[in-house]
Amino acid sequence: MIRLDDVTFRHEDMRMRFDAEFPAASLTAVIGPSGGGKSTLLNLIAGFEMPESGRVLIGGRDVTALPPDQRPVSMIFQDNNVFAHLDLWQNVALGISPSLKPDAEQRSRVDAALTEVGLGALMHRKPGEVSGGERQRVAVARALVRDRPALLLDEPFAALGPAMRKDMLELVKTMQRSRKLTVVMVTHQPEDALTAATHTAYLESGRVLALRPTAELFAARDLPGLRAYLGDWRSSGL
C-alpha cells in the first residue's frame, strides 16, 4: 500500500494537496490534464520532492524523511537511462551493483531478470544494437533486480508505437501480478489504463479527485473534469 496522507506541495503558483491510498498489490494508472501534478505525485512518493506537510507511507511505514535510495521503491522514466558503452547485462546489473562487481547471487538475479523480460538472448548486446522497446525492457529488468515492493512509472512507454506500448504494458501487468507489486503508472493514454490497470486515479489541479477500479472510474458520471478530459476518446466507445 502507498498512502499520501494529506501531503501538500507548492510548485510555482500551484499548491497541490494529495490525499490518496493506492491499494497494495495493485496497478494504478494516474490520468489527468497536463500540468496537473501527476509527475510531482510520483516524485513525492519516490522522495525526489519533499512535501511541505503531510506524510508518505509505503507498506504502512512512514518514509517521508527518507532519501530516495532508502525508500522501498523503484522508478522507471520515459528516458530509459541506459548507458551506451555498457551491454544490456551490465546496464541491468547497475541496479544492484553500481561498481559492476556483483556477487554470484546478484549475477543470478540479473540473468533471471533479463530472461523474465525476454532479453536473455540479447544480454551481451549494446543498447545501440537493440530496439527502443528492448531498451525499455532493460529499464524494467533493472527495476526487477532491485526487488522493491513498489514500482513507479512516469510515462515510460510514451515514445513507443501502439503495438510495442501494448506489449510493454502486458509485461508490466504480468510482472505486477507475479511479484504482487504495488505499481503506480502515470500515462496520458486512457487506453493504457484500460489495458493494464486494476485501478485508475483522476488527478486535476494538484488534487486526486477520484481513485476507483478502472472500469468504474471510466463509467463515472460524477466527474465533469474527467468527462471533459476524455472528450472524443470517451465518446468513441473504446
Short mmCIF file of C-alpha atoms in Angstrom, two decimals:
data_model
loop_
_atom_site.label_atom_id
_atom_site.label_comp_id
_atom_site.label_asym_id
_atom_site.label_seq_id
_atom_site.Cartn_x
_atom_site.Cartn_y
_atom_site.Cartn_z
CA MET A 1 0.00 0.00 0.00
CA ILE A 2 1.15 3.53 -0.81
CA ARG A 3 -0.52 6.29 1.16
CA LEU A 4 -0.27 10.04 0.70
CA ASP A 5 -1.65 11.39 3.96
CA ASP A 6 -2.70 15.00 3.36
CA VAL A 7 0.56 15.76 1.54
CA THR A 8 0.98 19.37 0.43
CA PHE A 9 3.48 20.73 -2.07
CA ARG A 10 3.86 24.05 -3.85
CA HIS A 11 5.15 24.32 -7.41
CA GLU A 12 5.34 27.88 -8.74
CA ASP A 13 1.80 29.23 -8.26
CA MET A 14 0.11 25.85 -7.80
CA ARG A 15 -0.49 24.49 -4.31
CA MET A 16 -1.01 20.74 -4.51
CA ARG A 17 -2.70 18.63 -1.88
CA PHE A 18 -2.65 14.85 -2.27
CA ASP A 19 -4.70 12.58 -0.04
CA ALA A 20 -4.96 9.14 -1.59
CA GLU A 21 -4.26 5.48 -0.97
CA PHE A 22 -3.00 3.18 -3.71
CA PRO A 23 -4.04 -0.39 -2.85
CA ALA A 24 -1.38 -2.97 -2.11
CA ALA A 25 -0.56 -5.41 -4.93
CA SER A 26 -2.48 -3.31 -7.46
CA LEU A 27 -1.58 -1.48 -10.66
CA THR A 28 -2.99 2.04 -10.56
CA ALA A 29 -2.91 4.32 -13.59
CA VAL A 30 -2.85 8.07 -12.96
CA ILE A 31 -4.51 10.16 -15.65
CA GLY A 32 -5.46 13.82 -15.98
CA PRO A 33 -4.66 17.07 -17.79
CA SER A 34 -1.07 18.13 -18.41
CA GLY A 35 0.41 20.26 -15.66
CA GLY A 36 -1.92 18.85 -13.03
CA GLY A 37 0.78 17.33 -10.85
CA LYS A 38 1.00 13.70 -11.99
CA SER A 39 4.80 13.54 -12.14
CA THR A 40 5.04 15.53 -8.90
CA LEU A 41 2.90 12.91 -7.19
CA LEU A 42 5.36 10.19 -8.23
CA ASN A 43 8.33 12.32 -7.18
CA LEU A 44 6.81 12.80 -3.72
CA ILE A 45 6.37 9.04 -3.34
CA ALA A 46 9.92 8.36 -4.55
CA GLY A 47 11.49 11.08 -2.42
CA PHE A 48 12.74 13.31 -5.26
CA GLU A 49 10.47 16.04 -3.88
CA MET A 50 9.77 16.74 -0.21
CA PRO A 51 6.30 17.79 0.96
CA GLU A 52 5.60 20.97 2.87
CA SER A 53 3.37 18.94 5.19
CA GLY A 54 1.73 15.54 5.45
CA ARG A 55 3.17 12.05 5.32
CA VAL A 56 4.17 9.49 2.70
CA LEU A 57 3.66 5.89 3.84
CA ILE A 58 4.70 2.74 1.97
CA GLY A 59 3.63 -0.60 3.36
CA GLY A 60 2.44 1.19 6.49
CA ARG A 61 5.89 2.70 7.14
CA ASP A 62 6.35 6.47 7.26
CA VAL A 63 9.09 7.22 4.70
CA THR A 64 8.55 10.98 4.49
CA ALA A 65 12.01 11.85 5.83
CA LEU A 66 13.91 9.14 3.92
CA PRO A 67 16.01 9.92 0.83
CA PRO A 68 15.13 8.12 -2.43
CA ASP A 69 17.73 5.39 -2.12
CA GLN A 70 16.32 4.31 1.26
CA ARG A 71 12.70 4.03 0.14
CA PRO A 72 11.27 0.65 -0.90
CA VAL A 73 10.58 1.98 -4.40
CA SER A 74 11.92 1.61 -7.94
CA MET A 75 11.08 4.13 -10.66
CA ILE A 76 11.11 3.93 -14.46
CA PHE A 77 11.14 7.12 -16.52
CA GLN A 78 10.36 7.89 -20.15
CA ASP A 79 14.10 8.17 -20.71
CA ASN A 80 15.25 4.60 -20.12
CA ASN A 81 18.65 5.75 -18.79
CA VAL A 82 20.69 3.04 -20.46
CA PHE A 83 24.42 3.57 -20.92
CA ALA A 84 25.56 3.14 -24.50
CA HIS A 85 29.05 1.86 -23.61
CA LEU A 86 27.70 -0.97 -21.44
CA ASP A 87 25.96 -4.09 -22.69
CA LEU A 88 22.41 -4.91 -21.60
CA TRP A 89 23.57 -7.24 -18.84
CA GLN A 90 25.80 -4.56 -17.34
CA ASN A 91 23.04 -1.95 -17.60
CA VAL A 92 20.74 -4.18 -15.56
CA ALA A 93 23.48 -5.10 -13.07
CA LEU A 94 23.88 -1.41 -12.23
CA GLY A 95 20.57 -1.68 -10.39
CA ILE A 96 22.16 -3.75 -7.63
CA SER A 97 25.90 -3.26 -8.11
CA PRO A 98 26.89 0.29 -9.11
CA SER A 99 30.53 -0.85 -9.17
CA LEU A 100 29.60 -3.60 -11.65
CA LYS A 101 31.14 -6.20 -9.35
CA PRO A 102 28.09 -8.33 -8.47
CA ASP A 103 28.49 -11.44 -6.39
CA ALA A 104 27.24 -14.84 -7.56
CA GLU A 105 23.75 -14.35 -6.12
CA GLN A 106 23.43 -10.93 -7.75
CA ARG A 107 24.64 -12.26 -11.10
CA SER A 108 21.96 -14.92 -10.94
CA ARG A 109 19.32 -12.25 -10.27
CA VAL A 110 20.48 -10.23 -13.27
CA ASP A 111 20.31 -13.30 -15.53
CA ALA A 112 16.82 -14.14 -14.25
CA ALA A 113 15.53 -10.59 -14.72
CA LEU A 114 16.79 -10.40 -18.30
CA THR A 115 15.16 -13.73 -19.07
CA GLU A 116 11.90 -12.59 -17.45
CA VAL A 117 11.67 -9.54 -19.72
CA GLY A 118 12.61 -11.52 -22.84
CA LEU A 119 16.18 -10.28 -23.24
CA GLY A 120 18.09 -13.41 -22.24
CA ALA A 121 19.41 -13.96 -25.75
CA LEU A 122 20.41 -10.30 -26.17
CA MET A 123 22.13 -9.67 -22.84
CA HIS A 124 25.57 -9.09 -24.33
CA ARG A 125 24.45 -6.60 -26.97
CA LYS A 126 24.92 -2.86 -26.61
CA PRO A 127 21.85 -0.56 -26.39
CA GLY A 128 22.53 0.79 -29.89
CA GLU A 129 22.09 -2.72 -31.28
CA VAL A 130 18.54 -3.23 -29.98
CA SER A 131 15.16 -1.53 -30.45
CA GLY A 132 13.62 1.21 -28.33
CA GLY A 133 11.21 -1.28 -26.81
CA GLU A 134 14.07 -3.58 -25.89
CA ARG A 135 15.89 -0.69 -24.22
CA GLN A 136 12.78 -0.06 -22.12
CA ARG A 137 12.79 -3.74 -21.19
CA VAL A 138 16.29 -3.13 -19.80
CA ALA A 139 14.81 -0.46 -17.52
CA VAL A 140 12.12 -2.89 -16.38
CA ALA A 141 14.72 -5.60 -15.71
CA ARG A 142 16.80 -3.13 -13.70
CA ALA A 143 13.75 -2.44 -11.54
CA LEU A 144 13.22 -6.18 -11.10
CA VAL A 145 16.70 -6.84 -9.75
CA ARG A 146 16.24 -4.09 -7.16
CA ASP A 147 13.39 -6.20 -5.77
CA ARG A 148 11.43 -3.33 -4.18
CA PRO A 149 7.72 -3.81 -3.35
CA ALA A 150 6.63 -0.55 -5.05
CA LEU A 151 7.21 0.42 -8.68
CA LEU A 152 6.57 3.89 -10.12
CA LEU A 153 6.33 4.52 -13.88
CA ASP A 154 6.39 8.05 -15.29
CA GLU A 155 5.15 7.63 -18.88
CA PRO A 156 7.94 5.16 -19.70
CA PHE A 157 6.35 3.92 -22.91
CA ALA A 158 5.11 7.21 -24.36
CA ALA A 159 7.67 7.22 -27.17
CA LEU A 160 6.77 3.70 -28.35
CA GLY A 161 4.33 2.83 -31.09
CA PRO A 162 0.91 1.42 -30.15
CA ALA A 163 1.78 -2.28 -30.61
CA MET A 164 5.08 -2.06 -28.72
CA ARG A 165 3.49 0.03 -25.97
CA LYS A 166 0.79 -2.60 -25.51
CA ASP A 167 3.45 -5.32 -25.28
CA MET A 168 5.27 -3.38 -22.57
CA LEU A 169 2.07 -2.81 -20.63
CA GLU A 170 1.34 -6.52 -20.75
CA LEU A 171 4.85 -7.19 -19.47
CA VAL A 172 4.39 -4.79 -16.54
CA LYS A 173 0.97 -6.26 -15.78
CA THR A 174 2.38 -9.80 -15.73
CA MET A 175 5.30 -8.71 -13.55
CA GLN A 176 2.99 -6.88 -11.15
CA ARG A 177 0.77 -9.93 -10.71
CA SER A 178 3.56 -12.48 -10.34
CA ARG A 179 5.50 -10.40 -7.81
CA LYS A 180 2.47 -8.77 -6.14
CA LEU A 181 3.96 -5.32 -6.64
CA THR A 182 2.19 -2.07 -5.87
CA VAL A 183 2.52 -0.14 -9.15
CA VAL A 184 1.60 3.49 -9.82
CA MET A 185 1.81 4.47 -13.51
CA VAL A 186 1.38 7.96 -14.94
CA THR A 187 0.04 7.95 -18.50
CA HIS A 188 -1.53 10.35 -20.98
CA GLN A 189 -3.12 7.45 -22.87
CA PRO A 190 -6.51 6.37 -21.42
CA GLU A 191 -6.22 3.04 -23.22
CA ASP A 192 -3.11 2.27 -21.16
CA ALA A 193 -5.27 2.32 -18.04
CA LEU A 194 -7.86 0.05 -19.62
CA THR A 195 -5.18 -2.35 -20.87
CA ALA A 196 -3.24 -2.77 -17.65
CA ALA A 197 -4.62 -1.03 -14.58
CA THR A 198 -6.69 -2.59 -11.83
CA HIS A 199 -7.39 0.92 -10.54
CA THR A 200 -7.25 4.40 -12.04
CA ALA A 201 -6.83 7.77 -10.36
CA TYR A 202 -8.02 11.01 -11.94
CA LEU A 203 -5.82 13.96 -10.99
CA GLU A 204 -6.58 17.58 -11.72
CA SER A 205 -5.02 20.85 -10.49
CA GLY A 206 -2.91 19.14 -7.85
CA ARG A 207 -5.71 17.01 -6.40
CA VAL A 208 -6.62 13.34 -6.72
CA LEU A 209 -10.32 13.78 -7.37
CA ALA A 210 -11.10 10.06 -7.63
CA LEU A 211 -9.33 6.71 -7.31
CA ARG A 212 -11.52 3.76 -8.23
CA PRO A 213 -11.42 0.39 -10.00
CA THR A 214 -10.63 1.22 -13.62
CA ALA A 215 -13.93 0.22 -15.22
CA GLU A 216 -15.85 2.07 -12.53
CA LEU A 217 -13.86 5.28 -12.99
CA PHE A 218 -14.27 5.29 -16.77
CA ALA A 219 -18.01 4.80 -16.36
CA ALA A 220 -18.31 7.63 -13.81
CA ARG A 221 -20.78 10.44 -14.43
CA ASP A 222 -19.99 12.48 -11.32
CA LEU A 223 -16.64 13.88 -12.51
CA PRO A 224 -17.17 16.67 -15.05
CA GLY A 225 -13.43 17.25 -15.38
CA LEU A 226 -12.86 13.61 -16.30
CA ARG A 227 -15.60 13.75 -18.91
CA ALA A 228 -14.02 16.86 -20.43
CA TYR A 229 -10.52 15.33 -20.28
CA LEU A 230 -11.57 12.15 -22.09
CA GLY A 231 -13.63 14.14 -24.63
CA ASP A 232 -13.98 12.47 -28.01
CA TRP A 233 -11.93 9.49 -26.85
CA ARG A 234 -14.63 8.62 -24.32
CA SER A 235 -17.50 9.03 -26.78
CA SER A 236 -15.74 6.76 -29.28
CA GLY A 237 -16.67 3.78 -27.12
CA LEU A 238 -13.10 2.50 -26.65
#
